[in-house]
Short mmCIF file of C-alpha atoms in Angstrom, two decimals:
data_model
loop_
_atom_site.label_atom_id
_atom_site.label_comp_id
_atom_site.label_asym_id
_atom_site.label_seq_id
_atom_site.Cartn_x
_atom_site.Cartn_y
_atom_site.Cartn_z
CA MET A 419 -255.88 -18.36 -36.35
CA HIS A 420 -256.12 -21.71 -38.10
CA THR A 421 -252.31 -22.09 -38.08
CA PHE A 422 -252.16 -21.17 -34.40
CA THR A 423 -254.86 -23.72 -33.52
CA ARG A 424 -253.16 -26.43 -35.60
CA ARG A 425 -249.81 -25.81 -33.92
CA LEU A 426 -251.51 -25.68 -30.53
CA ILE A 427 -253.20 -29.06 -31.11
CA LYS A 428 -250.04 -30.66 -32.56
CA SER A 429 -247.97 -29.74 -29.51
CA GLN A 430 -247.17 -33.17 -28.03
CA ILE A 431 -245.94 -31.77 -24.72
CA GLY A 432 -249.11 -29.64 -24.44
CA ARG A 433 -251.34 -32.62 -25.29
CA LYS A 434 -249.61 -34.89 -22.78
CA LEU A 435 -249.73 -32.22 -20.10
CA THR A 436 -253.41 -31.44 -20.86
CA ILE A 437 -254.40 -35.13 -20.78
CA SER A 438 -252.50 -35.59 -17.52
CA ILE A 439 -254.25 -32.58 -15.97
CA ILE A 440 -257.67 -33.76 -17.19
CA LEU A 441 -257.13 -37.27 -15.88
CA PHE A 442 -255.83 -36.05 -12.54
CA SER A 443 -258.65 -33.45 -12.22
CA SER A 444 -261.23 -36.08 -13.14
CA LEU A 445 -259.86 -38.45 -10.54
CA ILE A 446 -259.92 -35.75 -7.87
CA THR A 447 -263.46 -34.70 -8.99
CA LEU A 448 -264.72 -38.28 -8.78
CA ILE A 449 -263.21 -38.78 -5.35
CA THR A 450 -264.56 -35.49 -3.94
CA THR A 451 -267.96 -36.05 -5.59
CA GLY A 452 -268.12 -39.53 -4.11
CA PHE A 453 -267.33 -38.21 -0.63
CA GLN A 454 -269.92 -35.44 -1.03
CA LEU A 455 -272.65 -37.81 -2.25
CA ILE A 456 -271.91 -40.22 0.57
CA ASN A 457 -272.22 -37.38 3.08
CA ASP A 458 -275.50 -36.24 1.47
CA TYR A 459 -276.87 -39.79 1.54
CA LYS A 460 -275.95 -40.18 5.18
CA GLY A 461 -277.59 -36.79 5.92
CA ASP A 462 -280.87 -37.83 4.24
CA VAL A 463 -280.88 -41.20 6.00
CA ASN A 464 -280.20 -39.50 9.33
CA ARG A 465 -283.03 -37.08 8.62
CA ILE A 466 -285.44 -39.97 8.02
CA THR A 467 -284.16 -41.67 11.17
CA ARG A 468 -284.84 -38.50 13.16
CA GLN A 469 -288.43 -38.46 11.82
CA PHE A 470 -288.84 -42.07 12.99
CA THR A 471 -287.55 -41.03 16.41
CA SER A 472 -289.87 -38.02 16.53
CA ILE A 473 -292.88 -40.23 15.68
CA GLU A 474 -291.80 -42.66 18.41
CA LYS A 475 -291.68 -39.90 21.02
CA VAL A 476 -294.83 -37.95 19.98
CA ASN A 477 -297.39 -40.24 18.36
CA LEU A 478 -297.03 -43.75 19.85
CA ASP A 479 -298.89 -43.04 23.11
CA VAL A 480 -301.76 -41.25 21.32
CA LEU A 481 -302.13 -44.10 18.80
CA ALA A 482 -302.06 -46.70 21.62
CA ALA A 483 -304.84 -44.84 23.49
CA SER A 484 -306.91 -44.52 20.28
CA ILE A 485 -306.58 -48.26 19.59
CA TRP A 486 -307.43 -49.09 23.23
CA VAL A 487 -310.76 -47.20 22.92
CA ILE A 488 -311.09 -48.18 19.20
CA ASP A 489 -311.56 -44.59 18.04
CA GLU A 490 -311.23 -45.12 14.31
CA LYS A 491 -311.77 -41.49 13.45
CA LEU A 492 -308.87 -40.42 15.62
CA ILE A 493 -306.74 -43.27 14.27
CA ASN A 494 -307.35 -42.28 10.65
CA THR A 495 -306.70 -38.63 11.46
CA GLN A 496 -303.35 -39.50 12.96
CA LEU A 497 -302.46 -41.76 10.00
CA ASN A 498 -303.28 -38.98 7.55
CA GLY A 499 -301.14 -36.58 9.54
CA LEU A 500 -298.16 -38.98 9.61
CA ILE A 501 -298.38 -39.79 5.90
CA GLN A 502 -297.94 -36.07 5.16
CA LEU A 503 -294.43 -36.09 6.65
CA PRO A 504 -291.53 -35.86 4.11
CA ASP A 505 -290.24 -39.16 2.68
CA ILE A 506 -293.00 -41.21 4.52
CA THR A 507 -294.82 -43.31 1.91
CA TYR A 508 -296.63 -46.04 3.87
CA ILE A 509 -298.02 -46.48 7.43
CA SER A 510 -299.71 -49.59 8.84
CA ILE A 511 -301.32 -50.24 12.31
CA ASN A 512 -302.22 -53.77 13.51
CA ASP A 513 -304.08 -54.18 16.82
CA ASP A 514 -304.09 -57.30 18.95
CA SER A 515 -307.53 -58.28 17.60
CA GLY A 516 -306.27 -58.48 13.98
CA GLN A 517 -307.77 -55.24 12.79
CA VAL A 518 -305.57 -53.23 10.33
CA TRP A 519 -305.44 -49.54 9.49
CA THR A 520 -303.18 -48.37 6.57
CA SER A 521 -302.30 -45.18 4.77
CA GLY A 522 -300.22 -44.76 1.58
CA SER A 523 -298.80 -47.41 -0.79
CA PRO A 524 -296.13 -49.94 0.25
CA THR A 525 -292.89 -50.14 -1.82
CA PRO A 526 -291.08 -53.50 -2.05
CA GLU A 527 -287.48 -52.12 -2.49
CA ASN A 528 -285.31 -49.02 -1.90
CA THR A 529 -287.10 -48.25 1.36
CA ILE A 530 -286.35 -47.79 5.05
CA GLU A 531 -288.95 -49.17 7.41
CA LYS A 532 -289.26 -49.49 11.15
CA THR A 533 -291.76 -51.26 13.40
CA PHE A 534 -292.86 -49.93 16.84
CA ASP A 535 -294.81 -51.82 19.52
CA LEU A 536 -297.84 -49.93 20.91
CA PHE A 537 -298.45 -50.11 24.68
CA TYR A 538 -301.35 -48.60 26.61
CA SER A 539 -300.49 -47.41 30.14
CA SER A 540 -303.13 -48.30 32.74
CA GLY A 541 -301.87 -47.28 36.13
CA ARG A 542 -298.61 -49.09 36.66
CA ASN A 543 -299.24 -51.64 33.88
CA ASN A 544 -298.33 -51.38 30.15
CA ILE A 545 -300.70 -53.31 27.95
CA ALA A 546 -299.69 -54.21 24.37
CA VAL A 547 -302.45 -53.14 22.00
CA GLY A 548 -300.71 -53.51 18.54
CA THR A 549 -297.83 -52.54 16.25
CA LEU A 550 -297.01 -49.54 14.05
CA LEU A 551 -295.10 -50.03 10.73
CA ILE A 552 -293.60 -46.92 9.09
CA GLN A 553 -291.96 -47.09 5.64
CA ALA A 554 -289.87 -44.31 4.00
CA ASP A 555 -289.05 -44.44 0.27
CA LEU A 556 -285.37 -43.76 -0.75
CA LYS A 557 -286.18 -43.22 -4.40
CA ALA A 558 -286.45 -39.47 -3.94
CA VAL A 559 -283.15 -39.51 -2.06
CA TYR A 560 -281.45 -41.41 -4.93
CA GLU A 561 -282.92 -39.07 -7.54
CA LYS A 562 -281.70 -36.05 -5.61
CA LEU A 563 -278.21 -37.58 -5.28
CA LEU A 564 -278.13 -38.37 -9.02
CA ASP A 565 -279.11 -34.81 -9.94
CA ARG A 566 -276.47 -33.45 -7.60
CA ALA A 567 -273.78 -35.78 -9.02
CA ILE A 568 -274.61 -34.75 -12.59
CA ILE A 569 -274.44 -31.06 -11.70
CA ILE A 570 -271.12 -31.49 -9.83
CA LEU A 571 -269.50 -33.57 -12.59
CA LEU A 572 -270.73 -31.33 -15.36
CA SER A 573 -269.51 -28.16 -13.62
CA ASN A 574 -266.13 -29.73 -12.86
CA ALA A 575 -265.81 -31.02 -16.43
CA ILE A 576 -266.43 -27.53 -17.82
CA LYS A 577 -263.98 -26.03 -15.35
CA THR A 578 -261.36 -28.69 -16.14
CA PHE A 579 -261.81 -28.16 -19.88
CA PHE A 580 -261.20 -24.43 -19.63
CA VAL A 581 -258.24 -24.89 -17.21
CA ALA A 582 -256.67 -27.56 -19.43
CA GLY A 583 -257.14 -25.41 -22.52
CA PHE A 584 -255.55 -22.45 -20.81
CA ILE A 585 -252.63 -24.61 -19.61
CA LEU A 586 -252.23 -26.01 -23.10
CA PHE A 587 -252.04 -22.47 -24.45
CA LEU A 588 -249.53 -21.45 -21.76
CA VAL A 589 -247.34 -24.53 -22.45
CA TRP A 590 -247.38 -23.90 -26.17
CA HIS A 591 -246.79 -20.17 -25.78
CA MET A 592 -244.06 -20.40 -23.15
CA VAL A 593 -242.33 -23.74 -23.95
CA ALA A 594 -243.54 -25.74 -26.94
CA ARG A 595 -243.17 -23.08 -29.62
CA HIS A 596 -239.62 -22.34 -28.47
CA LEU A 597 -238.79 -26.03 -28.51
CA HIS A 598 -240.25 -26.20 -32.01
CA THR A 599 -238.00 -23.31 -33.03
CA LEU A 600 -235.02 -25.11 -31.44
CA SER A 601 -235.89 -28.36 -33.26
CA LEU A 602 -236.07 -26.61 -36.65
CA TYR A 603 -232.78 -24.83 -35.94
CA CYS A 604 -231.04 -28.12 -35.08
CA GLN A 605 -232.40 -29.73 -38.27
CA ARG A 606 -231.00 -26.89 -40.39
CA LEU A 607 -227.66 -26.95 -38.58
CA ASP A 608 -224.72 -27.50 -40.94
CA LEU A 609 -221.12 -27.05 -39.85
CA ASP A 610 -220.02 -26.33 -43.41
CA SER A 611 -222.47 -23.41 -43.79
CA PRO A 612 -221.90 -19.93 -42.29
CA PHE A 613 -222.64 -19.49 -38.63
CA GLU A 614 -226.22 -18.42 -37.86
CA PRO A 615 -226.93 -17.82 -34.15
CA LEU A 616 -230.04 -19.24 -32.48
CA THR A 617 -232.59 -16.61 -31.33
CA PHE A 618 -236.07 -16.96 -29.85
CA ASP A 619 -239.01 -14.53 -29.92
CA GLN A 620 -238.55 -11.04 -28.53
CA ASN A 621 -241.12 -11.86 -25.85
CA ASN A 622 -238.39 -13.73 -23.93
CA LYS A 623 -236.67 -11.51 -21.48
CA GLN A 624 -232.90 -11.17 -21.29
CA GLY A 625 -231.52 -13.84 -18.91
CA ASP A 626 -234.51 -16.25 -18.87
CA GLU A 627 -234.04 -20.01 -19.38
CA PHE A 628 -234.53 -19.98 -23.16
CA HIS A 629 -232.12 -17.10 -23.53
CA GLN A 630 -229.57 -19.13 -21.53
CA VAL A 631 -230.27 -22.16 -23.75
CA SER A 632 -229.75 -20.13 -26.92
CA SER A 633 -226.50 -18.66 -25.56
CA ALA A 634 -225.25 -22.12 -24.55
CA ILE A 635 -226.15 -23.62 -27.95
CA ASN A 636 -224.51 -20.75 -29.84
CA THR A 637 -221.35 -21.13 -27.71
CA MET A 638 -221.39 -24.90 -28.21
CA GLN A 639 -221.87 -24.47 -31.99
CA GLN A 640 -218.86 -22.15 -32.16
CA GLN A 641 -216.78 -24.68 -30.25
CA LEU A 642 -218.03 -27.48 -32.52
CA ARG A 643 -217.12 -25.48 -35.62
CA THR A 644 -213.65 -24.89 -34.21
CA SER A 645 -213.28 -28.59 -33.32
CA PHE A 646 -214.68 -29.61 -36.71
CA SER A 647 -212.12 -27.49 -38.54
CA ASP A 648 -209.38 -29.01 -36.36
CA ILE A 649 -210.69 -32.49 -37.14
CA LYS A 650 -210.68 -31.78 -40.86
CA LYS A 651 -207.13 -30.56 -40.56
CA SER A 652 -206.17 -33.62 -38.51
CA LYS A 653 -207.87 -35.86 -41.06
CA GLN A 654 -205.76 -34.41 -43.83
CA GLU A 655 -202.64 -34.80 -41.72
CA LEU A 656 -203.66 -38.39 -40.93
CA GLN A 657 -204.08 -39.16 -44.61
CA ASP A 658 -200.62 -37.75 -45.26
CA ALA A 659 -199.29 -39.82 -42.37
CA LEU A 660 -200.95 -42.97 -43.75
CA THR A 661 -199.29 -42.34 -47.08
CA ASP A 662 -195.93 -41.98 -45.36
CA ARG A 663 -196.68 -45.09 -43.30
CA GLU A 664 -197.36 -47.19 -46.39
CA ARG A 665 -194.11 -45.95 -47.87
CA LEU A 666 -192.26 -46.77 -44.63
CA LEU A 667 -193.90 -50.21 -44.45
CA ALA A 668 -192.71 -50.98 -47.95
CA LEU A 669 -189.22 -49.80 -46.99
CA GLU A 670 -189.41 -51.84 -43.76
CA THR A 671 -190.39 -54.96 -45.70
CA SER A 672 -187.33 -54.61 -47.91
CA TYR A 673 -185.16 -54.05 -44.82
CA LYS A 674 -186.65 -57.14 -43.13
CA GLU A 675 -185.94 -59.30 -46.15
CA GLU A 676 -182.36 -58.05 -46.23
CA LEU A 677 -182.05 -58.56 -42.47
CA ALA A 678 -183.46 -62.10 -42.71
CA ARG A 679 -180.89 -62.93 -45.36
CA GLN A 680 -178.08 -61.54 -43.20
CA VAL A 681 -179.41 -63.33 -40.09
CA LYS A 682 -179.50 -66.60 -42.00
CA GLU A 683 -175.89 -66.14 -43.08
CA ARG A 684 -174.82 -65.15 -39.57
CA THR A 685 -176.71 -68.13 -38.10
CA GLN A 686 -174.81 -70.50 -40.28
CA GLU A 687 -171.55 -68.85 -39.22
CA LEU A 688 -172.60 -69.05 -35.53
CA GLU A 689 -173.51 -72.73 -35.87
CA GLN A 690 -170.05 -73.44 -37.25
CA SER A 691 -168.50 -71.38 -34.44
CA LEU A 692 -170.63 -73.27 -31.90
CA LEU A 693 -169.33 -76.58 -33.19
CA VAL A 694 -165.78 -75.30 -32.83
CA LEU A 695 -166.55 -74.07 -29.29
CA LYS A 696 -168.07 -77.44 -28.34
CA ARG A 697 -164.95 -79.21 -29.50
CA ALA A 698 -162.79 -76.72 -27.57
CA GLN A 699 -164.99 -77.19 -24.50
CA GLU A 700 -164.59 -80.95 -24.64
CA VAL A 701 -160.83 -80.51 -24.87
CA LEU A 702 -160.83 -78.08 -21.91
CA VAL A 703 -162.98 -80.45 -19.82
CA GLU A 704 -160.59 -83.30 -20.47
CA GLN A 705 -157.65 -81.04 -19.62
CA GLU A 706 -159.39 -79.96 -16.41
CA LYS A 707 -160.03 -83.58 -15.49
CA MET A 708 -156.42 -84.44 -16.10
CA ALA A 709 -155.30 -81.37 -14.10
CA ALA A 710 -157.54 -82.35 -11.18
CA LEU A 711 -156.33 -85.93 -11.37
CA GLY A 712 -152.75 -84.71 -11.53
CA GLY A 713 -153.32 -82.52 -8.45
CA LEU A 714 -154.90 -85.43 -6.61
CA VAL A 715 -152.10 -87.81 -7.57
CA SER A 716 -149.40 -85.27 -6.69
CA GLY A 717 -151.06 -84.65 -3.32
CA VAL A 718 -151.29 -88.36 -2.57
CA ALA A 719 -147.74 -88.91 -3.80
CA HIS A 720 -146.40 -86.04 -1.69
CA GLU A 721 -148.11 -87.23 1.46
CA ILE A 722 -147.17 -90.90 1.09
CA ASN A 723 -143.69 -90.30 -0.41
CA THR A 724 -142.33 -88.72 2.81
CA PRO A 725 -142.92 -91.67 5.21
CA ILE A 726 -141.91 -94.17 2.52
CA GLY A 727 -138.66 -92.22 1.89
CA ILE A 728 -137.91 -92.22 5.61
CA CYS A 729 -138.58 -95.98 5.72
CA LEU A 730 -136.21 -96.48 2.75
CA THR A 731 -133.50 -94.44 4.44
CA ALA A 732 -133.95 -96.33 7.71
CA ALA A 733 -133.89 -99.71 5.93
CA THR A 734 -130.67 -98.72 4.07
CA SER A 735 -129.15 -97.67 7.38
CA GLN A 736 -130.16 -101.03 8.87
CA LEU A 737 -128.34 -102.89 6.06
CA VAL A 738 -125.18 -100.91 6.83
CA HIS A 739 -125.57 -101.63 10.55
CA ILE A 740 -126.14 -105.33 9.81
CA GLU A 741 -122.90 -105.48 7.77
CA GLU A 742 -121.03 -103.74 10.58
CA LEU A 743 -122.56 -106.16 13.08
CA ILE A 744 -121.50 -109.15 11.00
CA LEU A 745 -117.90 -107.82 10.83
CA LEU A 746 -117.84 -107.24 14.58
CA ILE A 747 -119.24 -110.70 15.31
CA HIS A 748 -116.53 -112.33 13.19
CA GLY A 749 -113.81 -110.06 14.55
CA GLU A 750 -111.50 -111.16 17.33
CA ASN A 751 -111.32 -107.89 19.25
CA THR A 752 -115.07 -107.15 19.26
CA THR A 753 -116.49 -105.77 22.49
CA LEU A 754 -120.00 -106.00 23.90
CA GLU A 755 -120.37 -102.23 23.95
CA GLU A 756 -119.77 -102.02 20.19
CA ILE A 757 -122.40 -104.71 19.52
CA ASN A 758 -124.93 -102.99 21.83
CA ALA A 759 -124.36 -99.64 20.12
CA ILE A 760 -125.02 -101.18 16.69
CA LEU A 761 -128.17 -102.95 18.04
CA GLU A 762 -129.45 -99.67 19.53
CA GLU A 763 -129.04 -97.93 16.18
CA TYR A 764 -130.75 -100.92 14.55
CA GLN A 765 -133.64 -100.67 17.03
CA GLN A 766 -134.04 -96.93 16.35
CA SER A 767 -134.18 -97.60 12.62
CA CYS A 768 -136.85 -100.25 13.13
CA GLU A 769 -138.97 -97.89 15.26
CA LEU A 770 -138.59 -95.20 12.62
CA ILE A 771 -139.72 -97.64 9.89
CA VAL A 772 -142.73 -98.79 11.93
CA SER A 773 -143.90 -95.22 12.77
CA ASN A 774 -143.64 -94.01 9.17
CA ILE A 775 -145.33 -97.13 7.76
CA THR A 776 -148.15 -96.53 10.29
CA LYS A 777 -148.38 -92.90 9.12
CA ALA A 778 -148.56 -93.99 5.47
CA SER A 779 -151.27 -96.53 6.33
CA THR A 780 -153.25 -93.80 8.13
CA LEU A 781 -152.99 -91.50 5.09
CA ILE A 782 -154.17 -94.27 2.78
CA GLN A 783 -157.12 -95.00 5.10
CA LYS A 784 -158.10 -91.30 5.12
CA PHE A 785 -157.86 -91.19 1.36
CA LYS A 786 -160.19 -94.17 1.15
CA THR A 787 -162.74 -92.26 3.26
CA VAL A 788 -162.67 -89.51 0.64
CA ALA A 789 -163.07 -91.73 -2.40
CA ALA A 790 -165.31 -94.61 -1.35
CA GLN A 791 -168.28 -95.60 0.80
CA GLN A 792 -167.78 -94.84 4.47
CA SER A 793 -170.05 -97.12 6.43
CA GLN A 794 -172.28 -100.11 5.79
CA GLU A 795 -173.91 -100.05 9.19
CA GLU A 796 -177.68 -99.95 9.47
CA LEU A 797 -179.68 -96.89 10.49
CA LYS A 798 -180.28 -96.40 14.19
CA THR A 799 -182.36 -94.09 16.37
CA PHE A 800 -180.45 -91.98 18.91
CA ASN A 801 -180.57 -88.74 20.86
CA LEU A 802 -179.00 -86.04 18.71
CA ARG A 803 -177.76 -83.87 21.61
CA GLN A 804 -176.02 -86.78 23.29
CA ALA A 805 -174.49 -87.94 19.99
CA LEU A 806 -173.01 -84.47 19.36
CA ILE A 807 -171.64 -84.34 22.92
CA ASP A 808 -170.05 -87.78 22.54
CA SER A 809 -168.54 -86.79 19.18
CA HIS A 810 -166.98 -83.69 20.73
CA GLU A 811 -165.65 -85.57 23.77
CA SER A 812 -164.00 -88.25 21.64
CA MET A 813 -162.32 -85.58 19.51
CA LYS A 814 -161.35 -83.44 22.55
CA ILE A 815 -158.89 -86.12 23.71
CA LEU A 816 -156.49 -85.10 20.92
CA PHE A 817 -156.62 -81.44 22.05
CA ASP A 818 -156.71 -81.84 25.84
CA LYS A 819 -154.44 -78.82 26.36
CA GLN A 820 -156.84 -76.36 24.65
CA GLU A 821 -159.56 -74.61 26.67
CA VAL A 822 -162.67 -74.15 24.47
CA GLU A 823 -166.22 -73.29 25.63
CA VAL A 824 -168.65 -75.44 23.66
CA GLN A 825 -172.37 -74.54 23.77
CA PHE A 826 -175.10 -76.94 22.59
CA ASP A 827 -178.32 -75.21 21.49
CA LEU A 828 -180.88 -77.90 20.64
CA ALA A 829 -183.81 -79.68 22.25
CA PRO A 830 -182.67 -82.33 24.74
CA GLU A 831 -185.45 -84.73 23.69
CA LEU A 832 -184.76 -84.58 19.93
CA GLU A 833 -184.51 -88.17 18.62
CA ILE A 834 -183.48 -88.91 15.00
CA GLU A 835 -182.87 -91.97 12.84
CA THR A 836 -179.83 -91.93 10.53
CA ASN A 837 -176.26 -93.30 10.08
CA LEU A 838 -174.52 -92.38 13.35
CA SER A 839 -170.97 -93.12 12.06
CA LEU A 840 -171.34 -90.73 9.11
CA LEU A 841 -172.78 -88.02 11.37
CA LYS A 842 -169.88 -88.39 13.83
CA GLN A 843 -167.38 -88.25 10.96
CA ILE A 844 -168.89 -84.91 9.80
CA THR A 845 -168.96 -83.26 13.23
CA THR A 846 -165.56 -84.67 14.33
CA ASN A 847 -163.78 -83.38 11.23
CA ILE A 848 -165.36 -79.90 11.51
CA LEU A 849 -164.59 -79.62 15.24
CA SER A 850 -161.04 -80.94 14.73
CA ASN A 851 -160.51 -78.37 11.99
CA ALA A 852 -161.69 -75.62 14.37
CA TYR A 853 -159.43 -76.78 17.23
CA THR A 854 -156.46 -76.98 14.84
CA HIS A 855 -156.77 -73.68 12.95
CA ALA A 856 -159.34 -71.32 14.49
CA PHE A 857 -158.12 -70.27 17.95
CA LYS A 858 -154.48 -69.27 17.42
CA LYS A 859 -155.18 -65.55 17.96
CA VAL A 860 -158.22 -65.74 20.28
CA ASP A 861 -158.18 -65.18 24.05
CA LYS A 862 -161.44 -67.01 24.85
CA SER A 863 -162.37 -69.81 22.44
CA ILE A 864 -166.11 -70.44 21.86
CA ILE A 865 -167.94 -72.99 19.71
CA ILE A 866 -171.73 -73.02 19.34
CA ILE A 867 -173.53 -76.10 17.98
CA ARG A 868 -177.19 -75.63 17.06
CA ALA A 869 -179.66 -78.15 15.61
CA LYS A 870 -183.38 -78.11 14.77
CA LEU A 871 -185.91 -80.17 12.83
CA VAL A 872 -187.39 -78.40 9.76
CA ASP A 873 -189.79 -80.29 7.43
CA SER A 874 -188.30 -83.78 8.09
CA ASN A 875 -184.75 -82.37 7.66
CA ILE A 876 -182.15 -81.96 10.37
CA ASN A 877 -180.29 -78.63 10.14
CA ILE A 878 -177.05 -78.42 12.18
CA SER A 879 -174.83 -75.34 12.40
CA ILE A 880 -171.31 -75.33 13.90
CA GLN A 881 -169.66 -71.94 14.33
CA ASP A 882 -166.69 -70.52 16.25
CA ASN A 883 -165.24 -67.13 17.14
CA GLY A 884 -161.88 -67.83 15.54
CA SER A 885 -159.98 -66.05 12.81
CA GLY A 886 -162.30 -67.44 10.10
CA ILE A 887 -161.53 -68.61 6.56
CA SER A 888 -160.40 -66.34 3.73
CA ARG A 889 -162.55 -65.95 0.62
CA ASP A 890 -159.95 -67.62 -1.63
CA ALA A 891 -159.56 -70.60 0.71
CA ALA A 892 -163.34 -70.96 1.17
CA THR A 893 -163.77 -71.96 -2.47
CA HIS A 894 -161.39 -74.97 -2.06
CA ILE A 895 -161.89 -76.17 1.53
CA PHE A 896 -163.94 -79.23 0.49
CA GLU A 897 -161.41 -80.37 -2.13
CA PRO A 898 -159.25 -83.43 -1.23
CA PHE A 899 -155.68 -82.64 -0.05
CA TYR A 900 -156.30 -78.88 0.00
CA THR A 901 -154.77 -77.41 3.17
CA THR A 902 -153.24 -74.12 4.28
CA SER A 903 -151.04 -75.76 6.92
CA ARG A 904 -149.21 -78.49 5.06
CA ASN A 905 -145.89 -77.44 6.68
CA GLU A 906 -147.52 -78.15 10.07
CA GLY A 907 -148.56 -81.69 9.13
CA GLY A 908 -152.04 -80.97 7.67
CA THR A 909 -153.28 -83.45 5.05
CA GLY A 910 -156.32 -81.56 3.66
CA LEU A 911 -158.64 -84.60 3.94
CA GLY A 912 -160.80 -83.65 6.94
CA LEU A 913 -163.41 -81.35 5.36
CA SER A 914 -163.36 -83.39 2.15
CA ALA A 915 -164.26 -86.50 4.16
CA ALA A 916 -167.01 -84.52 5.96
CA TYR A 917 -168.41 -83.39 2.61
CA ASN A 918 -168.53 -86.99 1.29
CA ALA A 919 -170.17 -88.18 4.50
CA ALA A 920 -172.89 -85.52 4.10
CA ILE A 921 -173.47 -86.67 0.51
CA LEU A 922 -173.81 -90.27 1.76
CA LEU A 923 -176.52 -89.05 4.16
CA LYS A 924 -178.36 -87.60 1.13
CA GLY A 925 -177.70 -84.13 2.56
CA ASN A 926 -175.22 -81.34 2.07
CA ILE A 927 -172.68 -79.22 3.91
CA ARG A 928 -171.72 -75.65 3.09
CA PHE A 929 -169.58 -72.85 4.47
CA GLU A 930 -171.35 -69.67 5.60
CA PRO A 931 -169.07 -66.57 5.33
CA LYS A 932 -171.11 -64.54 7.85
CA CYS A 933 -172.00 -65.88 11.29
CA GLU A 934 -172.97 -64.71 14.74
CA LEU A 935 -169.57 -65.22 16.39
CA GLY A 936 -167.57 -63.77 13.50
CA GLY A 937 -165.46 -66.87 12.75
CA ALA A 938 -166.12 -69.87 10.55
CA CYS A 939 -169.63 -71.33 10.25
CA PHE A 940 -170.61 -74.65 8.68
CA LEU A 941 -174.23 -75.59 7.92
CA ILE A 942 -175.13 -79.30 7.67
CA SER A 943 -178.53 -80.53 6.44
CA PHE A 944 -179.77 -84.06 5.78
CA PRO A 945 -183.14 -85.88 5.79
CA LEU A 946 -184.19 -88.15 8.62
CA LEU A 947 -184.93 -91.14 6.36
CA PRO A 948 -182.51 -91.70 3.43
CA THR A 949 -184.30 -92.64 0.22
CA GLN A 950 -181.46 -94.36 -1.64
CA THR A 951 -179.56 -97.58 -1.17
CA SER A 952 -175.89 -97.91 -0.35
CA ASP A 953 -175.03 -98.55 -4.00
CA GLU A 954 -176.71 -95.29 -4.97
CA HIS A 955 -174.66 -93.47 -2.28
CA THR A 956 -171.47 -94.92 -3.71
CA ASP A 957 -172.44 -93.87 -7.23
CA ALA A 958 -173.15 -90.33 -6.03
CA VAL A 959 -169.79 -90.03 -4.28
CA SER A 960 -167.94 -91.45 -7.28
CA ALA A 961 -169.66 -88.97 -9.55
#
């Protein structure tokens, strides 16, 4: 019994639950007791008030008549009768002449008193004859309420004590002792020891909450033992793996040292090879420069050599004709027809010399446009659409027999500020190249010129529906003297001059292999306001 009581008292859950029940029951008891005492107090006060009302209805007229006739015996009899009423402790009557009749003892506090005016009815008139003061003592009411509160609280305290004790016993018997058993079982739990299942008292029925808890804990313990054995096995395997890792790290360190030594040796060999390659590269660059220069010189020589050779042949022929003319002039049988024939041949030779010298001069001038600065004129503001139209019209004179539909797709009000001569040189050369090469196998020739302003840059595209440019030729079209129609009189300087003009405008020109019309497409882009001086343009072109 002592052990049971000690365990019952030591049950923390039971104690907390018991204290909570006691506190809650006490709070409810206090609240209900307070409401009950308030109702009792109001009932006693209402009872006293009803007595005052009864006295007002029954005794006031009789007292007024007794005072009117000054019947002291009747007045005292009525006072003694009123003082016998419950809770009435003091009565006082004052008439209008100052005479006083009293009964009982007055109480200075914890009282309820009420004063009534006494009127005597004489016919239709009410005559005031005095006042009646009635005083009721509340001390008896308070004592009764106190006794009732003590009885209620004491009875509720006893009831709460027994209920809390019974609940404490139920909590210990049904919950706490099983939790205590579970706590002791968990403290004794050892995964290295043999498995011992958790069981509660036989009082627990099969399938109740504690039986479910014991089943869950036993299942969990079996799983933990399985996992623990796996962990021990994994730990041993991990230790073996760490041993192998240390051995591999040592082997890796030796490999790294050997690799570092080999890398160092190979690096030295590569540095020597790099020096050799740099020297070979410098030699190849120089050879490429010389090859390019040789190609340029051979192109220039080929183009200029033809008209100069013709001029030399014509001049030699003129010398022969001059000697023949001299012989005829000094001859005796010379006729005018013979002299005129020699002069006509001489005139033809002179015309041939002049035309070929003019052709050589034109070639030299075109070559200068490729190699040097094109224009020194100042920047000017102009309408881009009108400038492109004028450039096409001036170039169209040379190809007046060709019918080509030219479409201009740009804003009519677009005004720009740049070097107009360089822009015309770019567009004229591209359009001339299209008229010369593009439309040999096309029924209806079309050229579309588009332009738009993008982030202070002018982008111009010129495309046609011609036969296009092959991939091999496209990589060389901007090189000086490169042409695919040299046997037809082409010089290969047009697109090269256009490229240099675009560079002078601080822009660029490129060939687009795919376009809307399916032929050749050239894209030109340059800023509105050049940022370099003319000397810087010349340096860029020379480079």
